């Protein structure tokens, strides 16, 4: 009722389009140009509130007598425009994503591809028109894992989501590692209609992981080839790794038994005499607490069976990105060295005792010999004074000379 008697064009057509509308009608009346007549036109109309809304307008002309009358059919396109905008956004999002995205039709035989985004083309080299209508197996090749393919087939047959990593092949034959996730799509009646597949090229990550594994294996070989025991601890004192030699010295059949254990409480909890070795006094932890390199050779480590052995160890801080994250400890079982040192010390003590006994013996012998020898020499001097025969004098001189030699030796 509000529209009756009013100029409909001025009422629903925005002011900016008044001239174009008037010119179109005049052109029709003068020339019969039907560009705006009997055609569906999408344009902007004015809502009663004054806001502009998208509409579809169809204008029909009827000749009544000598004049034309017009009828207009207007349909609100707001919901359709919103839906189209959402579809456009979804499409742009699919096209903009770096990942390859495929949609397959699960209702058709062999589950063919019905959509492939530009990310799929960048990843595989196939244009959408080259794959639409075909099955995704076109990406498989001689080294594609049969187990991964079977997992995909099982998920598709059961209408279930699935994520696998498999070796696929590009259009040019080059291989790449594909982390593929498929998700089923169902309609309002819960019927399976489509699958969405998202592909992610993880070749670089696989290569890095392979190099890391190779590096770890080399480090493991080096560690397990070392005669010394080597283990690492974090800043809480828990074992992060241990080599084979270290595990054997500590009485463990497998180094993995030590991983995660608190090493001070496990192998360094007591002194040799059994008194507690407090953690705050442990030299090993000074490596990361004070960023020091520590060397100790007068303590013991404790084995799994509760026995101990004398150990020499070095503790070094581990620094990553200017932050201390733990320590590496290298140690030796010095039982043989300690035993040899004890034997050497015992032999040295025995030698010192023998030297002392010899000195005492010689002192006693010196005293026992010196007294009678002094008497012998005294009487020899007396006889030399009394006897004049040369034969007797010569013999007495010999006694005197040798007696003096003996006194020099014992003195």
mmCIF file of C-alpha atoms in Angstrom:
data_model
loop_
_atom_site.group_PDB
_atom_site.id
_atom_site.type_symbol
_atom_site.label_atom_id
_atom_site.label_comp_id
_atom_site.label_asym_id
_atom_site.label_seq_id
_atom_site.Cartn_x
_atom_site.Cartn_y
_atom_site.Cartn_z
ATOM 1 C CA UNK A 1 0.000 0.000 0.000
ATOM 2 C CA UNK A 2 2.909 2.333 0.693
ATOM 3 C CA UNK A 3 4.081 1.976 -2.959
ATOM 4 C CA UNK A 4 0.754 2.678 -4.644
ATOM 5 C CA UNK A 5 0.721 5.951 -6.535
ATOM 6 C CA UNK A 6 4.438 6.509 -6.181
ATOM 7 C CA UNK A 7 7.121 6.572 -8.922
ATOM 8 C CA UNK A 8 8.451 3.058 -8.522
ATOM 9 C CA UNK A 9 11.723 3.842 -10.248
ATOM 10 C CA UNK A 10 12.461 6.730 -7.910
ATOM 11 C CA UNK A 11 11.355 4.626 -4.961
ATOM 12 C CA UNK A 12 13.601 1.561 -5.473
ATOM 13 C CA UNK A 13 16.377 2.701 -7.824
ATOM 14 C CA UNK A 14 19.333 4.487 -6.211
ATOM 15 C CA UNK A 15 19.752 8.117 -7.192
ATOM 16 C CA UNK A 16 23.053 7.407 -8.894
ATOM 17 C CA UNK A 17 21.236 5.133 -11.369
ATOM 18 C CA UNK A 18 18.177 7.357 -12.073
ATOM 19 C CA UNK A 19 19.616 8.826 -15.296
ATOM 20 C CA UNK A 20 20.608 5.442 -16.687
ATOM 21 C CA UNK A 21 17.158 4.027 -15.931
ATOM 22 C CA UNK A 22 15.352 6.981 -17.540
ATOM 23 C CA UNK A 23 17.571 6.839 -20.621
ATOM 24 C CA UNK A 24 16.904 3.129 -21.014
ATOM 25 C CA UNK A 25 13.133 3.597 -20.943
ATOM 26 C CA UNK A 26 13.264 6.544 -23.349
ATOM 27 C CA UNK A 27 15.465 4.568 -25.712
ATOM 28 C CA UNK A 28 12.956 1.722 -25.686
ATOM 29 C CA UNK A 29 10.050 4.054 -26.362
ATOM 30 C CA UNK A 30 11.838 5.770 -29.223
ATOM 31 C CA UNK A 31 13.708 2.893 -30.839
ATOM 32 C CA UNK A 32 12.252 -0.290 -29.424
ATOM 33 C CA UNK A 33 15.675 -1.176 -27.891
ATOM 34 C CA UNK A 34 14.869 -4.043 -25.524
ATOM 35 C CA UNK A 35 18.173 -4.274 -23.629
ATOM 36 C CA UNK A 36 16.356 -3.490 -20.398
ATOM 37 C CA UNK A 37 13.044 -5.127 -21.358
ATOM 38 C CA UNK A 38 12.247 -8.785 -20.758
ATOM 39 C CA UNK A 39 15.789 -9.416 -19.528
ATOM 40 C CA UNK A 40 16.909 -10.375 -16.076
ATOM 41 C CA UNK A 41 19.037 -7.578 -14.752
ATOM 42 C CA UNK A 42 21.106 -7.766 -11.586
ATOM 43 C CA UNK A 43 21.375 -4.365 -10.011
ATOM 44 C CA UNK A 44 21.253 -2.530 -6.739
ATOM 45 C CA UNK A 45 17.895 -1.450 -5.291
ATOM 46 C CA UNK A 46 16.908 0.665 -2.333
ATOM 47 C CA UNK A 47 15.397 -1.019 0.650
ATOM 48 C CA UNK A 48 12.665 0.766 2.596
ATOM 49 C CA UNK A 49 15.281 1.428 5.309
ATOM 50 C CA UNK A 50 17.428 3.272 2.779
ATOM 51 C CA UNK A 51 20.180 0.681 2.506
ATOM 52 C CA UNK A 52 21.102 -0.759 -0.867
ATOM 53 C CA UNK A 53 20.446 -4.424 -1.572
ATOM 54 C CA UNK A 54 21.231 -6.658 -4.579
ATOM 55 C CA UNK A 55 18.149 -7.594 -6.600
ATOM 56 C CA UNK A 56 17.199 -9.291 -9.832
ATOM 57 C CA UNK A 57 14.828 -7.098 -11.878
ATOM 58 C CA UNK A 58 12.807 -8.197 -14.891
ATOM 59 C CA UNK A 59 10.830 -5.466 -16.686
ATOM 60 C CA UNK A 60 8.113 -6.336 -19.199
ATOM 61 C CA UNK A 61 6.370 -3.852 -21.511
ATOM 62 C CA UNK A 62 2.778 -4.067 -22.709
ATOM 63 C CA UNK A 63 1.180 -1.837 -25.367
ATOM 64 C CA UNK A 64 -2.208 -0.766 -24.098
ATOM 65 C CA UNK A 65 -3.911 1.313 -26.752
ATOM 66 C CA UNK A 66 -1.314 3.823 -27.812
ATOM 67 C CA UNK A 67 0.794 3.726 -24.655
ATOM 68 C CA UNK A 68 3.097 1.235 -22.952
ATOM 69 C CA UNK A 69 2.610 -0.049 -19.476
ATOM 70 C CA UNK A 70 5.396 -1.758 -17.611
ATOM 71 C CA UNK A 71 5.454 -4.551 -15.054
ATOM 72 C CA UNK A 72 8.469 -5.297 -12.950
ATOM 73 C CA UNK A 73 9.408 -8.470 -11.087
ATOM 74 C CA UNK A 74 11.935 -7.945 -8.291
ATOM 75 C CA UNK A 75 13.745 -10.736 -6.423
ATOM 76 C CA UNK A 76 15.998 -10.183 -3.434
ATOM 77 C CA UNK A 77 19.465 -11.608 -4.217
ATOM 78 C CA UNK A 78 21.018 -10.943 -0.805
ATOM 79 C CA UNK A 79 21.137 -14.575 0.322
ATOM 80 C CA UNK A 80 22.393 -15.730 -3.057
ATOM 81 C CA UNK A 81 25.095 -13.050 -3.093
ATOM 82 C CA UNK A 82 26.186 -14.038 0.410
ATOM 83 C CA UNK A 83 26.314 -17.687 -0.658
ATOM 84 C CA UNK A 84 28.245 -16.779 -3.808
ATOM 85 C CA UNK A 85 30.685 -14.700 -1.763
ATOM 86 C CA UNK A 86 31.240 -17.638 0.586
ATOM 87 C CA UNK A 87 31.753 -19.977 -2.353
ATOM 88 C CA UNK A 88 34.174 -17.534 -3.928
ATOM 89 C CA UNK A 89 36.083 -17.220 -0.638
ATOM 90 C CA UNK A 90 36.230 -20.992 -0.263
ATOM 91 C CA UNK A 91 37.449 -21.348 -3.822
ATOM 92 C CA UNK A 92 40.115 -18.662 -3.352
ATOM 93 C CA UNK A 93 41.198 -20.277 -0.106
ATOM 94 C CA UNK A 94 41.585 -23.653 -1.830
ATOM 95 C CA UNK A 95 43.514 -22.080 -4.660
ATOM 96 C CA UNK A 96 45.704 -19.991 -2.371
ATOM 97 C CA UNK A 97 46.814 -22.798 -0.067
ATOM 98 C CA UNK A 98 50.306 -24.181 -0.625
ATOM 99 C CA UNK A 99 49.122 -27.745 -0.049
ATOM 100 C CA UNK A 100 47.749 -29.858 -2.844
ATOM 101 C CA UNK A 101 44.011 -30.452 -2.475
ATOM 102 C CA UNK A 102 41.959 -33.035 -4.342
ATOM 103 C CA UNK A 103 38.259 -33.824 -4.207
ATOM 104 C CA UNK A 104 37.066 -37.206 -5.444
ATOM 105 C CA UNK A 105 33.551 -38.448 -6.151
ATOM 106 C CA UNK A 106 32.903 -41.483 -3.948
ATOM 107 C CA UNK A 107 29.602 -42.158 -5.701
ATOM 108 C CA UNK A 108 31.285 -42.912 -9.014
ATOM 109 C CA UNK A 109 33.184 -46.017 -9.990
ATOM 110 C CA UNK A 110 36.897 -45.912 -9.107
ATOM 111 C CA UNK A 111 36.446 -42.764 -7.002
ATOM 112 C CA UNK A 112 37.623 -40.299 -9.722
ATOM 113 C CA UNK A 113 39.110 -36.852 -9.112
ATOM 114 C CA UNK A 114 36.617 -34.031 -9.717
ATOM 115 C CA UNK A 115 38.708 -31.098 -8.445
ATOM 116 C CA UNK A 116 42.415 -30.289 -8.104
ATOM 117 C CA UNK A 117 43.686 -26.963 -6.844
ATOM 118 C CA UNK A 118 46.701 -24.988 -8.053
ATOM 119 C CA UNK A 119 48.710 -26.290 -5.089
ATOM 120 C CA UNK A 120 48.296 -29.791 -6.523
ATOM 121 C CA UNK A 121 49.642 -28.551 -9.853
ATOM 122 C CA UNK A 122 52.660 -26.927 -8.180
ATOM 123 C CA UNK A 123 53.305 -30.105 -6.229
ATOM 124 C CA UNK A 124 52.855 -32.713 -8.951
ATOM 125 C CA UNK A 125 53.170 -30.866 -12.267
ATOM 126 C CA UNK A 126 49.729 -32.116 -13.386
ATOM 127 C CA UNK A 127 47.179 -29.529 -14.539
ATOM 128 C CA UNK A 128 43.616 -30.061 -13.238
ATOM 129 C CA UNK A 129 42.327 -31.064 -16.668
ATOM 130 C CA UNK A 130 44.968 -33.822 -16.797
ATOM 131 C CA UNK A 131 43.722 -35.533 -13.647
ATOM 132 C CA UNK A 132 39.987 -34.851 -13.481
ATOM 133 C CA UNK A 133 38.198 -38.151 -14.089
ATOM 134 C CA UNK A 134 41.220 -40.229 -13.108
ATOM 135 C CA UNK A 135 42.040 -42.076 -9.879
ATOM 136 C CA UNK A 136 44.712 -40.758 -7.506
ATOM 137 C CA UNK A 137 46.835 -43.871 -8.084
ATOM 138 C CA UNK A 138 48.370 -42.034 -11.054
ATOM 139 C CA UNK A 139 50.827 -40.577 -8.510
ATOM 140 C CA UNK A 140 52.057 -44.008 -7.395
ATOM 141 C CA UNK A 141 55.232 -45.630 -8.675
ATOM 142 C CA UNK A 142 57.579 -48.578 -8.275
ATOM 143 C CA UNK A 143 58.820 -47.585 -4.807
ATOM 144 C CA UNK A 144 55.491 -46.530 -3.341
ATOM 145 C CA UNK A 145 54.856 -48.458 -0.131
ATOM 146 C CA UNK A 146 52.286 -51.210 -0.623
ATOM 147 C CA UNK A 147 51.406 -50.995 3.085
ATOM 148 C CA UNK A 148 50.610 -47.273 2.822
ATOM 149 C CA UNK A 149 48.484 -47.865 -0.293
ATOM 150 C CA UNK A 150 46.609 -50.677 1.458
ATOM 151 C CA UNK A 151 45.916 -48.421 4.446
ATOM 152 C CA UNK A 152 44.394 -45.852 2.056
ATOM 153 C CA UNK A 153 42.280 -48.468 0.289
ATOM 154 C CA UNK A 154 40.960 -49.793 3.595
ATOM 155 C CA UNK A 155 40.029 -46.301 4.806
ATOM 156 C CA UNK A 156 38.283 -45.468 1.518
ATOM 157 C CA UNK A 157 36.342 -48.737 1.513
ATOM 158 C CA UNK A 158 35.203 -48.078 5.080
ATOM 159 C CA UNK A 159 34.538 -44.377 4.525
ATOM 160 C CA UNK A 160 37.017 -43.395 7.217
ATOM 161 C CA UNK A 161 39.622 -40.638 7.512
ATOM 162 C CA UNK A 162 43.242 -41.664 7.082
ATOM 163 C CA UNK A 163 46.709 -40.115 7.128
ATOM 164 C CA UNK A 164 49.728 -41.786 5.529
ATOM 165 C CA UNK A 165 53.180 -40.865 4.287
ATOM 166 C CA UNK A 166 54.127 -42.422 0.999
ATOM 167 C CA UNK A 167 56.499 -41.940 -1.903
ATOM 168 C CA UNK A 168 54.669 -40.415 -4.889
ATOM 169 C CA UNK A 169 55.836 -39.353 -8.327
ATOM 170 C CA UNK A 170 55.428 -36.065 -10.188
ATOM 171 C CA UNK A 171 54.483 -35.763 -13.827
ATOM 172 C CA UNK A 172 58.177 -35.539 -14.799
ATOM 173 C CA UNK A 173 58.927 -38.786 -12.919
ATOM 174 C CA UNK A 174 60.664 -37.166 -9.948
ATOM 175 C CA UNK A 175 59.714 -38.685 -6.614
ATOM 176 C CA UNK A 176 58.619 -36.832 -3.491
ATOM 177 C CA UNK A 177 57.462 -37.767 -0.018
ATOM 178 C CA UNK A 178 53.769 -37.034 0.312
ATOM 179 C CA UNK A 179 52.044 -36.689 3.673
ATOM 180 C CA UNK A 180 48.477 -37.396 2.566
ATOM 181 C CA UNK A 181 45.347 -36.957 4.680
ATOM 182 C CA UNK A 182 41.959 -38.008 3.335
ATOM 183 C CA UNK A 183 38.647 -37.050 4.922
ATOM 184 C CA UNK A 184 35.218 -38.437 3.955
ATOM 185 C CA UNK A 185 32.337 -36.058 3.146
ATOM 186 C CA UNK A 186 28.730 -37.111 3.792
ATOM 187 C CA UNK A 187 25.395 -35.588 2.806
ATOM 188 C CA UNK A 188 22.388 -34.788 4.999
ATOM 189 C CA UNK A 189 21.390 -38.466 4.994
ATOM 190 C CA UNK A 190 24.918 -39.444 6.143
ATOM 191 C CA UNK A 191 25.662 -41.017 2.766
ATOM 192 C CA UNK A 192 29.271 -40.955 1.654
ATOM 193 C CA UNK A 193 29.561 -38.649 -1.355
ATOM 194 C CA UNK A 194 33.149 -37.396 -1.619
ATOM 195 C CA UNK A 195 36.663 -37.574 -0.247
ATOM 196 C CA UNK A 196 38.900 -34.554 0.306
ATOM 197 C CA UNK A 197 42.602 -35.250 0.073
ATOM 198 C CA UNK A 198 45.229 -32.832 1.395
ATOM 199 C CA UNK A 199 48.788 -33.367 0.181
ATOM 200 C CA UNK A 200 51.891 -31.964 1.818
ATOM 201 C CA UNK A 201 55.373 -32.355 0.341
ATOM 202 C CA UNK A 202 57.586 -33.379 3.281
ATOM 203 C CA UNK A 203 60.591 -34.458 1.221
ATOM 204 C CA UNK A 204 62.832 -31.877 2.865
ATOM 205 C CA UNK A 205 61.748 -32.970 6.328
ATOM 206 C CA UNK A 206 62.295 -36.641 5.451
ATOM 207 C CA UNK A 207 65.769 -35.796 4.145
ATOM 208 C CA UNK A 208 66.618 -33.843 7.295
ATOM 209 C CA UNK A 209 65.318 -36.666 9.481
ATOM 210 C CA UNK A 210 67.383 -39.157 7.487
ATOM 211 C CA UNK A 211 70.520 -37.054 7.931
ATOM 212 C CA UNK A 212 69.773 -36.702 11.640
ATOM 213 C CA UNK A 213 69.406 -40.480 11.946
ATOM 214 C CA UNK A 214 72.670 -41.006 10.065
ATOM 215 C CA UNK A 215 74.407 -38.476 12.300
ATOM 216 C CA UNK A 216 72.968 -40.097 15.420
ATOM 217 C CA UNK A 217 74.081 -43.506 14.188
ATOM 218 C CA UNK A 218 77.617 -42.233 13.576
ATOM 219 C CA UNK A 219 77.687 -40.697 17.046
ATOM 220 C CA UNK A 220 76.317 -43.949 18.499
ATOM 221 C CA UNK A 221 79.034 -45.955 16.747
ATOM 222 C CA UNK A 222 81.721 -43.600 18.067
ATOM 223 C CA UNK A 223 80.304 -43.692 21.591
ATOM 224 C CA UNK A 224 79.989 -47.466 21.611
ATOM 225 C CA UNK A 225 83.507 -47.838 20.205
ATOM 226 C CA UNK A 226 85.020 -45.836 23.049
ATOM 227 C CA UNK A 227 86.681 -47.722 25.898
ATOM 228 C CA UNK A 228 85.691 -44.996 28.348
ATOM 229 C CA UNK A 229 82.250 -44.762 29.838
ATOM 230 C CA UNK A 230 80.330 -41.728 28.559
ATOM 231 C CA UNK A 231 76.932 -40.472 29.650
ATOM 232 C CA UNK A 232 74.982 -37.226 29.467
ATOM 233 C CA UNK A 233 72.733 -35.550 32.021
ATOM 234 C CA UNK A 234 70.245 -32.703 31.810
ATOM 235 C CA UNK A 235 70.129 -29.827 34.280
ATOM 236 C CA UNK A 236 67.990 -31.941 36.615
ATOM 237 C CA UNK A 237 70.632 -34.656 36.722
ATOM 238 C CA UNK A 238 68.709 -37.208 34.662
ATOM 239 C CA UNK A 239 70.568 -39.392 32.160
ATOM 240 C CA UNK A 240 69.978 -38.445 28.518
ATOM 241 C CA UNK A 241 72.260 -41.112 26.996
ATOM 242 C CA UNK A 242 74.923 -43.637 27.958
ATOM 243 C CA UNK A 243 77.347 -45.582 25.808
ATOM 244 C CA UNK A 244 77.847 -49.341 25.905
ATOM 245 C CA UNK A 245 81.171 -49.250 27.778
ATOM 246 C CA UNK A 246 79.661 -47.052 30.486
ATOM 247 C CA UNK A 247 76.678 -49.356 30.928
ATOM 248 C CA UNK A 248 78.940 -52.410 31.220
ATOM 249 C CA UNK A 249 81.186 -50.711 33.797
ATOM 250 C CA UNK A 250 78.106 -49.786 35.820
ATOM 251 C CA UNK A 251 76.711 -53.322 35.645
ATOM 252 C CA UNK A 252 73.849 -52.752 33.184
ATOM 253 C CA UNK A 253 73.155 -55.048 30.243
ATOM 254 C CA UNK A 254 71.466 -52.290 28.246
ATOM 255 C CA UNK A 255 72.395 -48.596 28.256
ATOM 256 C CA UNK A 256 68.712 -47.707 27.832
ATOM 257 C CA UNK A 257 68.159 -48.846 31.425
ATOM 258 C CA UNK A 258 69.992 -45.733 32.562
ATOM 259 C CA UNK A 259 68.194 -43.218 30.329
ATOM 260 C CA UNK A 260 65.902 -41.099 32.479
ATOM 261 C CA UNK A 261 67.536 -42.200 35.746
ATOM 262 C CA UNK A 262 68.898 -39.645 38.220
ATOM 263 C CA UNK A 263 72.589 -40.429 37.874
ATOM 264 C CA UNK A 264 73.803 -39.108 41.227
ATOM 265 C CA UNK A 265 71.259 -41.191 43.122
ATOM 266 C CA UNK A 266 71.983 -44.141 40.864
ATOM 267 C CA UNK A 267 75.803 -44.328 40.709
ATOM 268 C CA UNK A 268 77.308 -41.572 42.883
ATOM 269 C CA UNK A 269 75.236 -41.562 46.062
ATOM 270 C CA UNK A 270 77.912 -42.644 48.565
ATOM 271 C CA UNK A 271 81.609 -42.325 49.294
ATOM 272 C CA UNK A 272 83.914 -45.346 49.286
ATOM 273 C CA UNK A 273 83.359 -45.827 53.027
ATOM 274 C CA UNK A 274 79.591 -45.877 52.565
ATOM 275 C CA UNK A 275 78.885 -42.440 54.009
ATOM 276 C CA UNK A 276 76.351 -40.392 51.991
ATOM 277 C CA UNK A 277 77.660 -38.253 49.151
ATOM 278 C CA UNK A 278 75.312 -35.285 49.140
ATOM 279 C CA UNK A 279 74.154 -34.085 45.732
ATOM 280 C CA UNK A 280 75.069 -30.462 46.452
ATOM 281 C CA UNK A 281 78.661 -31.603 47.043
ATOM 282 C CA UNK A 282 78.875 -33.586 43.799
ATOM 283 C CA UNK A 283 81.672 -32.333 41.565
ATOM 284 C CA UNK A 284 79.904 -33.572 38.419
ATOM 285 C CA UNK A 285 77.121 -31.026 38.770
ATOM 286 C CA UNK A 286 79.584 -28.159 39.052
ATOM 287 C CA UNK A 287 80.085 -28.546 35.303
ATOM 288 C CA UNK A 288 76.692 -27.050 34.527
ATOM 289 C CA UNK A 289 76.036 -25.197 37.764
ATOM 290 C CA UNK A 290 79.236 -23.178 37.511
ATOM 291 C CA UNK A 291 80.108 -23.769 33.833
ATOM 292 C CA UNK A 292 83.336 -25.518 34.891
ATOM 293 C CA UNK A 293 85.313 -28.419 33.492
ATOM 294 C CA UNK A 294 85.858 -30.906 36.308
ATOM 295 C CA UNK A 295 88.454 -33.696 36.739
ATOM 296 C CA UNK A 296 88.334 -36.061 39.736
ATOM 297 C CA UNK A 297 90.257 -39.308 40.360
ATOM 298 C CA UNK A 298 89.675 -40.099 44.040
ATOM 299 C CA UNK A 299 85.999 -41.063 44.204
ATOM 300 C CA UNK A 300 83.933 -44.176 43.504
ATOM 301 C CA UNK A 301 80.962 -45.037 41.298
ATOM 302 C CA UNK A 302 78.387 -47.642 42.310
ATOM 303 C CA UNK A 303 77.258 -50.532 40.152
ATOM 304 C CA UNK A 304 73.736 -51.839 39.702
ATOM 305 C CA UNK A 305 74.492 -54.758 42.060
ATOM 306 C CA UNK A 306 75.537 -52.409 44.885
ATOM 307 C CA UNK A 307 79.305 -52.833 44.566
ATOM 308 C CA UNK A 308 81.576 -49.886 43.911
ATOM 309 C CA UNK A 309 84.743 -49.242 41.948
ATOM 310 C CA UNK A 310 87.298 -46.426 42.040
ATOM 311 C CA UNK A 311 86.615 -44.035 39.157
ATOM 312 C CA UNK A 312 88.367 -41.213 37.405
ATOM 313 C CA UNK A 313 85.946 -38.859 35.653
ATOM 314 C CA UNK A 314 85.741 -35.641 33.666
ATOM 315 C CA UNK A 315 82.586 -33.533 33.568
ATOM 316 C CA UNK A 316 82.039 -30.948 30.822
ATOM 317 C CA UNK A 317 79.137 -28.465 30.488
ATOM 318 C CA UNK A 318 76.909 -28.741 27.398
ATOM 319 C CA UNK A 319 76.046 -25.312 25.970
ATOM 320 C CA UNK A 320 73.329 -24.753 23.379
ATOM 321 C CA UNK A 321 72.397 -21.262 22.139
ATOM 322 C CA UNK A 322 74.448 -19.692 24.934
ATOM 323 C CA UNK A 323 72.505 -21.687 27.533
ATOM 324 C CA UNK A 324 73.826 -24.574 29.632
ATOM 325 C CA UNK A 325 71.515 -27.525 29.094
ATOM 326 C CA UNK A 326 73.425 -30.243 30.948
ATOM 327 C CA UNK A 327 76.772 -32.004 31.121
ATOM 328 C CA UNK A 328 78.690 -34.874 29.529
ATOM 329 C CA UNK A 329 80.622 -37.171 31.864
ATOM 330 C CA UNK A 330 83.502 -39.385 30.751
ATOM 331 C CA UNK A 331 84.759 -41.937 33.268
ATOM 332 C CA UNK A 332 87.174 -44.830 33.725
ATOM 333 C CA UNK A 333 87.259 -47.790 36.074
ATOM 334 C CA UNK A 334 90.703 -47.326 37.654
ATOM 335 C CA UNK A 335 90.584 -50.442 39.859
ATOM 336 C CA UNK A 336 93.724 -51.872 38.212
ATOM 337 C CA UNK A 337 95.551 -48.571 38.446
ATOM 338 C CA UNK A 338 94.696 -48.225 42.140
ATOM 339 C CA UNK A 339 95.766 -51.836 42.774
ATOM 340 C CA UNK A 340 99.080 -51.283 40.982
ATOM 341 C CA UNK A 341 99.635 -48.064 42.918
ATOM 342 C CA UNK A 342 98.937 -49.862 46.174
ATOM 343 C CA UNK A 343 101.415 -52.599 45.223
ATOM 344 C CA UNK A 344 103.973 -49.967 44.262
ATOM 345 C CA UNK A 345 103.449 -48.172 47.555
ATOM 346 C CA UNK A 346 103.854 -51.458 49.447
ATOM 347 C CA UNK A 347 107.050 -52.270 47.550
ATOM 348 C CA UNK A 348 108.387 -48.806 48.255
ATOM 349 C CA UNK A 349 107.626 -49.201 51.941
ATOM 350 C CA UNK A 350 109.393 -52.584 51.956
ATOM 351 C CA UNK A 351 112.418 -51.059 50.219
ATOM 352 C CA UNK A 352 112.525 -48.223 52.726
ATOM 353 C CA UNK A 353 112.314 -50.746 55.577
ATOM 354 C CA UNK A 354 115.158 -52.798 54.048
ATOM 355 C CA UNK A 355 117.295 -49.667 53.682
ATOM 356 C CA UNK A 356 116.631 -48.795 57.290
ATOM 357 C CA UNK A 357 117.573 -52.336 58.413
ATOM 358 C CA UNK A 358 120.735 -52.179 56.332
ATOM 359 C CA UNK A 359 121.651 -48.834 57.823
ATOM 360 C CA UNK A 360 121.106 -50.149 61.334
ATOM 361 C CA UNK A 361 123.130 -53.274 60.547
ATOM 362 C CA UNK A 362 126.014 -51.270 59.156
ATOM 363 C CA UNK A 363 125.939 -48.930 62.122
ATOM 364 C CA UNK A 364 126.164 -51.888 64.514
ATOM 365 C CA UNK A 365 128.869 -53.538 62.457
ATOM 366 C CA UNK A 366 130.808 -50.278 62.323
ATOM 367 C CA UNK A 367 130.735 -50.016 66.068
ATOM 368 C CA UNK A 368 131.716 -53.660 66.561
ATOM 369 C CA UNK A 369 134.630 -53.477 64.106
ATOM 370 C CA UNK A 370 135.918 -49.994 64.941
ATOM 371 C CA UNK A 371 136.883 -50.851 68.604
ATOM 372 C CA UNK A 372 139.099 -53.908 67.974
ATOM 373 C CA UNK A 373 140.545 -52.353 64.830
ATOM 374 C CA UNK A 374 141.622 -49.317 66.829
ATOM 375 C CA UNK A 375 143.409 -51.639 69.223
ATOM 376 C CA UNK A 376 145.099 -53.528 66.363
ATOM 377 C CA UNK A 377 146.371 -50.283 64.864
ATOM 378 C CA UNK A 378 147.608 -49.068 68.263
ATOM 379 C CA UNK A 379 149.621 -52.175 68.932
ATOM 380 C CA UNK A 380 150.979 -52.090 65.389
ATOM 381 C CA UNK A 381 152.340 -48.583 66.060
ATOM 382 C CA UNK A 382 154.002 -49.885 69.250
ATOM 383 C CA UNK A 383 155.624 -52.804 67.470
ATOM 384 C CA UNK A 384 156.918 -50.517 64.712
ATOM 385 C CA UNK A 385 158.605 -48.463 67.373
ATOM 386 C CA UNK A 386 160.322 -51.485 68.949
ATOM 387 C CA UNK A 387 161.238 -53.674 65.961
ATOM 388 C CA UNK A 388 164.025 -52.693 63.606
ATOM 389 C CA UNK A 389 164.309 -55.621 61.199
ATOM 390 C CA UNK A 390 163.087 -54.642 57.771
ATOM 391 C CA UNK A 391 161.074 -57.800 57.204
ATOM 392 C CA UNK A 392 159.136 -57.230 60.426
ATOM 393 C CA UNK A 393 158.649 -53.534 59.691
ATOM 394 C CA UNK A 394 157.266 -54.240 56.212
ATOM 395 C CA UNK A 395 154.707 -56.673 57.556
ATOM 396 C CA UNK A 396 153.643 -54.254 60.276
ATOM 397 C CA UNK A 397 153.299 -51.445 57.709
ATOM 398 C CA UNK A 398 150.979 -53.727 55.661
ATOM 399 C CA UNK A 399 148.810 -54.375 58.747
ATOM 400 C CA UNK A 400 148.654 -50.658 59.495
ATOM 401 C CA UNK A 401 147.819 -49.672 55.912
ATOM 402 C CA UNK A 402 144.964 -52.184 55.544
ATOM 403 C CA UNK A 403 143.659 -51.438 58.988
ATOM 404 C CA UNK A 404 143.346 -47.757 58.056
ATOM 405 C CA UNK A 405 141.511 -48.716 54.848
ATOM 406 C CA UNK A 406 138.993 -50.698 56.875
ATOM 407 C CA UNK A 407 138.448 -47.809 59.267
ATOM 408 C CA UNK A 408 137.759 -45.462 56.317
ATOM 409 C CA UNK A 409 135.136 -47.893 54.977
ATOM 410 C CA UNK A 410 133.221 -48.271 58.220
ATOM 411 C CA UNK A 411 133.406 -44.534 58.909
#
